[in-house]
PDB file of C-alpha atoms in Angstrom:
ATOM      1  CA  MET A  13      11.119 -10.610 -14.493  1.00 42.00           C
ATOM      2  CA  SER A  14       8.783 -12.468 -16.880  1.00 44.00           C
ATOM      3  CA  ASP A  15      10.243 -15.838 -15.843  1.00 48.00           C
ATOM      4  CA  VAL A  16       9.490 -15.002 -12.196  1.00 46.00           C
ATOM      5  CA  LEU A  17       5.899 -14.023 -12.973  1.00 47.00           C
ATOM      6  CA  SER A  18       5.304 -17.111 -15.101  1.00 48.00           C
ATOM      7  CA  SER A  19       6.405 -19.503 -12.347  1.00 52.00           C
ATOM      8  CA  GLY A  20       3.663 -21.541 -10.733  1.00 57.00           C
ATOM      9  CA  PHE A  21       4.221 -20.069  -7.268  1.00 55.00           C
ATOM     10  CA  TYR A  22       3.712 -16.474  -8.398  1.00 52.00           C
ATOM     11  CA  SER A  23       0.779 -17.441 -10.624  1.00 53.00           C
ATOM     12  CA  GLU A  24      -0.940 -18.879  -7.537  1.00 59.00           C
ATOM     13  CA  ILE A  25      -0.272 -15.661  -5.594  1.00 55.00           C
ATOM     14  CA  ILE A  26      -1.646 -13.529  -8.400  1.00 55.00           C
ATOM     15  CA  ILE A  27      -4.798 -15.631  -8.721  1.00 54.00           C
ATOM     16  CA  SER A  28      -5.239 -15.575  -4.940  1.00 60.00           C
ATOM     17  CA  VAL A  29      -4.917 -11.764  -4.776  1.00 56.00           C
ATOM     18  CA  ILE A  30      -7.434 -11.346  -7.590  1.00 56.00           C
ATOM     19  CA  GLU A  31      -9.881 -13.784  -5.952  1.00 60.00           C
ATOM     20  CA  LEU A  32      -9.532 -12.032  -2.580  1.00 59.00           C
ATOM     21  CA  TRP A  33     -10.341  -8.639  -4.091  1.00 54.00           C
ATOM     22  CA  GLU A  34     -13.289 -10.063  -6.029  1.00 57.00           C
ATOM     23  CA  VAL A  35     -14.728 -11.394  -2.776  1.00 58.00           C
ATOM     24  CA  ILE A  36     -14.063  -8.179  -0.862  1.00 56.00           C
ATOM     25  CA  MET A  37     -14.804  -5.648  -3.574  1.00 55.00           C
ATOM     26  CA  GLY A  38     -16.870  -7.487  -6.160  1.00 58.00           C
ATOM     27  CA  ASP A  39     -17.268  -5.585  -9.388  1.00 71.00           C
ATOM     28  CA  GLU A  40     -18.875  -2.510  -7.895  1.00 81.00           C
ATOM     29  CA  VAL A  41     -17.334   0.055  -5.606  1.00 82.00           C
ATOM     30  CA  HIS A  42     -19.621   2.438  -3.740  1.00 88.00           C
ATOM     31  CA  VAL A  43     -19.404   5.162  -1.092  1.00 91.00           C
ATOM     32  CA  LEU A  44     -21.834   7.836   0.030  1.00 93.00           C
ATOM     33  CA  LEU A  45     -20.641  11.410   0.550  1.00 92.00           C
ATOM     34  CA  GLU A  46     -22.655  13.874   2.610  1.00 92.00           C
ATOM     35  CA  PHE A  47     -21.766  17.560   2.902  1.00 91.00           C
ATOM     36  CA  SER A  48     -23.278  20.374   4.908  1.00 88.00           C
ATOM     37  CA  GLU A  49     -22.383  24.017   4.598  1.00 83.00           C
ATOM     38  CA  GLY A  50     -19.189  24.565   2.638  1.00 90.00           C
ATOM     39  CA  PHE A  51     -16.579  21.885   2.247  1.00 92.00           C
ATOM     40  CA  SER A  52     -17.326  19.929   5.403  1.00 93.00           C
ATOM     41  CA  GLY A  53     -18.763  16.452   5.339  1.00 94.00           C
ATOM     42  CA  SER A  54     -18.192  12.757   5.590  1.00 94.00           C
ATOM     43  CA  GLY A  55     -17.697   9.714   3.442  1.00 94.00           C
ATOM     44  CA  ILE A  56     -19.499   6.532   4.397  1.00 93.00           C
ATOM     45  CA  THR A  57     -18.665   3.073   3.072  1.00 90.00           C
ATOM     46  CA  ASP A  58     -21.233   0.350   2.455  1.00 88.00           C
ATOM     47  CA  SER A  59     -19.885  -1.389   5.582  1.00 88.00           C
ATOM     48  CA  GLY A  60     -20.738   1.715   7.624  1.00 90.00           C
ATOM     49  CA  TYR A  61     -17.238   3.069   8.149  1.00 91.00           C
ATOM     50  CA  GLN A  62     -17.213   6.870   8.231  1.00 94.00           C
ATOM     51  CA  ILE A  63     -14.414   9.393   7.641  1.00 94.00           C
ATOM     52  CA  ARG A  64     -14.503  13.175   7.989  1.00 95.00           C
ATOM     53  CA  ILE A  65     -13.831  14.993   4.727  1.00 95.00           C
ATOM     54  CA  GLY A  66     -13.072  18.622   3.996  1.00 93.00           C
ATOM     55  CA  ALA A  67     -12.147  21.581   6.143  1.00 88.00           C
ATOM     56  CA  ASP A  68     -12.360  19.496   9.336  1.00 89.00           C
ATOM     57  CA  GLY A  69     -11.073  16.217   7.940  1.00 93.00           C
ATOM     58  CA  ALA A  70      -9.193  14.586   5.100  1.00 94.00           C
ATOM     59  CA  VAL A  71      -9.034  16.450   1.796  1.00 93.00           C
ATOM     60  CA  PRO A  72      -9.324  14.668  -1.580  1.00 92.00           C
ATOM     61  CA  TYR A  73      -5.605  14.128  -2.153  1.00 94.00           C
ATOM     62  CA  ASP A  74      -5.238  12.766   1.401  1.00 95.00           C
ATOM     63  CA  LEU A  75      -7.899  10.193   0.557  1.00 95.00           C
ATOM     64  CA  LEU A  76      -6.277   9.374  -2.797  1.00 96.00           C
ATOM     65  CA  LEU A  77      -2.860   8.774  -1.223  1.00 96.00           C
ATOM     66  CA  MET A  78      -4.394   6.764   1.637  1.00 96.00           C
ATOM     67  CA  GLY A  79      -6.250   4.667  -0.932  1.00 95.00           C
ATOM     68  CA  LEU A  80      -3.024   4.055  -2.838  1.00 97.00           C
ATOM     69  CA  GLY A  81      -1.076   3.090   0.279  1.00 97.00           C
ATOM     70  CA  SER A  82      -3.759   0.846   1.750  1.00 96.00           C
ATOM     71  CA  CYS A  83      -4.519  -0.964  -1.524  1.00 96.00           C
ATOM     72  CA  LEU A  84      -0.823  -1.541  -2.154  1.00 97.00           C
ATOM     73  CA  TYR A  85      -0.366  -2.798   1.403  1.00 97.00           C
ATOM     74  CA  ALA A  86      -3.292  -5.225   1.120  1.00 96.00           C
ATOM     75  CA  THR A  87      -1.849  -6.653  -2.094  1.00 96.00           C
ATOM     76  CA  PHE A  88       1.633  -6.870  -0.542  1.00 96.00           C
ATOM     77  CA  LEU A  89       0.253  -8.557   2.582  1.00 95.00           C
ATOM     78  CA  GLU A  90      -1.482 -11.233   0.517  1.00 94.00           C
ATOM     79  CA  ILE A  91       1.755 -11.999  -1.341  1.00 95.00           C
ATOM     80  CA  LEU A  92       3.762 -12.229   1.906  1.00 94.00           C
ATOM     81  CA  GLY A  93       1.088 -14.484   3.385  1.00 92.00           C
ATOM     82  CA  LYS A  94       1.509 -16.927   0.517  1.00 93.00           C
ATOM     83  CA  LYS A  95       5.251 -16.902   1.108  1.00 93.00           C
ATOM     84  CA  LYS A  96       4.664 -17.389   4.861  1.00 93.00           C
ATOM     85  CA  ILE A  97       6.883 -14.420   5.689  1.00 92.00           C
ATOM     86  CA  SER A  98       5.972 -12.605   8.884  1.00 89.00           C
ATOM     87  CA  PHE A  99       6.892  -9.233  10.306  1.00 92.00           C
ATOM     88  CA  THR A 100       6.047  -7.137  13.363  1.00 91.00           C
ATOM     89  CA  SER A 101       4.775  -3.944  11.730  1.00 92.00           C
ATOM     90  CA  THR A 102       4.896  -1.798   8.620  1.00 94.00           C
ATOM     91  CA  LYS A 103       4.925   1.945   8.131  1.00 96.00           C
ATOM     92  CA  ILE A 104       4.017   3.324   4.717  1.00 97.00           C
ATOM     93  CA  GLU A 105       4.473   6.981   3.839  1.00 97.00           C
ATOM     94  CA  VAL A 106       3.040   8.220   0.546  1.00 98.00           C
ATOM     95  CA  SER A 107       3.797  11.681  -0.774  1.00 97.00           C
ATOM     96  CA  GLY A 108       2.779  13.243  -4.032  1.00 96.00           C
ATOM     97  CA  GLU A 109       3.382  16.311  -6.117  1.00 96.00           C
ATOM     98  CA  LYS A 110       0.584  17.808  -8.180  1.00 95.00           C
ATOM     99  CA  ARG A 111       0.983  19.422 -11.572  1.00 94.00           C
ATOM    100  CA  ARG A 112       0.715  23.195 -11.680  1.00 95.00           C
ATOM    101  CA  GLU A 113      -1.587  23.252 -14.700  1.00 95.00           C
ATOM    102  CA  ILE A 114      -5.311  22.559 -14.408  1.00 94.00           C
ATOM    103  CA  PRO A 115      -6.449  19.899 -13.875  1.00 92.00           C
ATOM    104  CA  THR A 116      -3.852  19.505 -11.141  1.00 92.00           C
ATOM    105  CA  THR A 117      -3.482  15.734 -11.422  1.00 92.00           C
ATOM    106  CA  LEU A 118      -0.626  14.017  -9.669  1.00 94.00           C
ATOM    107  CA  GLU A 119       2.678  14.383 -11.434  1.00 96.00           C
ATOM    108  CA  SER A 120       4.667  12.097  -9.151  1.00 97.00           C
ATOM    109  CA  CYS A 121       4.367   9.957  -6.041  1.00 97.00           C
ATOM    110  CA  PHE A 122       6.965   8.508  -3.724  1.00 98.00           C
ATOM    111  CA  ILE A 123       6.218   5.603  -1.418  1.00 98.00           C
ATOM    112  CA  THR A 124       8.475   4.787   1.512  1.00 97.00           C
ATOM    113  CA  VAL A 125       7.881   1.417   3.175  1.00 97.00           C
ATOM    114  CA  ILE A 126       9.542   0.488   6.465  1.00 96.00           C
ATOM    115  CA  ILE A 127       9.258  -3.152   7.505  1.00 95.00           C
ATOM    116  CA  VAL A 128       9.916  -3.928  11.162  1.00 94.00           C
ATOM    117  CA  GLY A 129      10.703  -7.323  12.598  1.00 90.00           C
ATOM    118  CA  THR A 130      11.184  -9.643   9.655  1.00 89.00           C
ATOM    119  CA  ASP A 131      14.106 -12.009   9.546  1.00 89.00           C
ATOM    120  CA  LYS A 132      17.078 -10.572   7.665  1.00 91.00           C
ATOM    121  CA  SER A 133      17.181 -13.693   5.469  1.00 92.00           C
ATOM    122  CA  HIS A 134      13.778 -12.643   4.025  1.00 93.00           C
ATOM    123  CA  TRP A 135      14.611  -9.020   3.161  1.00 94.00           C
ATOM    124  CA  LYS A 136      15.254  -9.645  -0.549  1.00 96.00           C
ATOM    125  CA  SER A 137      12.079 -11.707  -0.874  1.00 95.00           C
ATOM    126  CA  VAL A 138      10.056  -9.042   0.954  1.00 96.00           C
ATOM    127  CA  GLU A 139      11.335  -6.351  -1.408  1.00 96.00           C
ATOM    128  CA  LYS A 140      10.500  -8.518  -4.437  1.00 96.00           C
ATOM    129  CA  SER A 141       7.047  -9.096  -2.955  1.00 96.00           C
ATOM    130  CA  PHE A 142       6.501  -5.352  -2.751  1.00 97.00           C
ATOM    131  CA  GLU A 143       7.601  -4.966  -6.362  1.00 97.00           C
ATOM    132  CA  LEU A 144       5.117  -7.677  -7.344  1.00 97.00           C
ATOM    133  CA  ALA A 145       2.396  -5.867  -5.377  1.00 97.00           C
ATOM    134  CA  THR A 146       2.979  -2.750  -7.504  1.00 97.00           C
ATOM    135  CA  LYS A 147       2.179  -4.831 -10.573  1.00 96.00           C
ATOM    136  CA  TYR A 148      -1.140  -6.144  -9.215  1.00 95.00           C
ATOM    137  CA  CYS A 149      -2.508  -3.336  -7.038  1.00 96.00           C
ATOM    138  CA  SER A 150      -5.427  -1.826  -8.941  1.00 94.00           C
ATOM    139  CA  ILE A 151      -5.142   1.638  -7.407  1.00 96.00           C
ATOM    140  CA  TYR A 152      -1.382   1.711  -8.045  1.00 97.00           C
ATOM    141  CA  LYS A 153      -2.081   0.816 -11.675  1.00 96.00           C
ATOM    142  CA  THR A 154      -4.780   3.512 -11.929  1.00 95.00           C
ATOM    143  CA  ILE A 155      -2.624   6.292 -10.486  1.00 96.00           C
ATOM    144  CA  SER A 156       0.490   5.210 -12.408  1.00 96.00           C
ATOM    145  CA  GLY A 157      -1.448   6.047 -15.562  1.00 95.00           C
ATOM    146  CA  VAL A 158      -1.136   9.771 -14.750  1.00 94.00           C
ATOM    147  CA  ALA A 159       1.799   9.961 -12.325  1.00 96.00           C
ATOM    148  CA  GLU A 160       5.307   8.619 -12.080  1.00 97.00           C
ATOM    149  CA  ILE A 161       5.477   6.443  -8.956  1.00 98.00           C
ATOM    150  CA  ASN A 162       8.727   5.516  -7.239  1.00 98.00           C
ATOM    151  CA  TRP A 163       9.169   3.539  -4.066  1.00 98.00           C
ATOM    152  CA  GLU A 164      11.702   2.178  -1.623  1.00 97.00           C
ATOM    153  CA  VAL A 165      11.568  -0.534   1.005  1.00 97.00           C
ATOM    154  CA  SER A 166      13.779  -0.432   4.080  1.00 95.00           C
ATOM    155  CA  PHE A 167      14.012  -2.638   7.129  1.00 95.00           C
ATOM    156  CA  VAL A 168      14.425  -2.245  10.859  1.00 92.00           C
ATOM    157  CA  ASP A 169      16.550  -5.071  12.232  1.00 83.00           C
ATOM    158  CA  LEU A 170      15.067  -5.756  15.675  1.00 75.00           C
ATOM    159  CA  SER A 171      18.031  -7.865  16.787  1.00 71.00           C
ATOM    160  CA  PHE A 172      20.297  -4.828  16.343  1.00 60.00           C
ATOM    161  CA  VAL A 173      17.774  -2.501  18.023  1.00 54.00           C
ATOM    162  CA  ARG A 174      17.313  -4.897  20.967  1.00 55.00           C
ATOM    163  CA  LYS A 175      21.094  -5.152  21.458  1.00 56.00           C
ATOM    164  CA  ALA A 176      21.276  -1.364  21.549  1.00 51.00           C
ATOM    165  CA  GLY A 177      18.525  -1.345  24.210  1.00 54.00           C
ATOM    166  CA  CYS A 178      16.150   0.765  22.121  1.00 55.00           C
ATOM    167  CA  TYR A 179      13.247  -1.672  21.774  1.00 52.00           C
ATOM    168  CA  GLU A 180      11.051  -3.512  24.229  1.00 54.00           C
ATOM    169  CA  GLU A 181       8.346  -5.949  23.172  1.00 54.00           C
ATOM    170  CA  ASN A 182       4.972  -5.607  24.879  1.00 52.00           C
ATOM    171  CA  GLY A 183       3.695  -8.605  26.648  1.00 42.00           C
TER     172      GLY A 183
END
């Protein structure tokens, strides 16, 4: 794997991903949390996006797993963009198991990625791109310090689905 990472192409991808995150995130990360009675509130990003948290919204581990999945996807997307590989859609499912002892940190995570509508000739490259994303996603790296993380990538072949009459494109 080290020969792959040391190649010029992958070095450019890595630098590009890091530069993108520095522009988007900078060095400081900030959110504002507001709670009313009990565990009911909202989280607000500096860009003004708001999410319900608590009894009537997402709970902390929901947010953690969403953060992991979305950060990993953003890193993966940047790598695929450099390779000029396109796809129709992606579904990412992240599940985790907490330890029984306190503090109940994550013990393990499993990430299932389903890629729809990419050419079959790119499947191996897409899977390698996801593996590379796991090496450069900051949230993946943070969580992997306390939890074992496993993943799998699978593909939906639209040509097969279309032939079976199970898929119609909008438009």
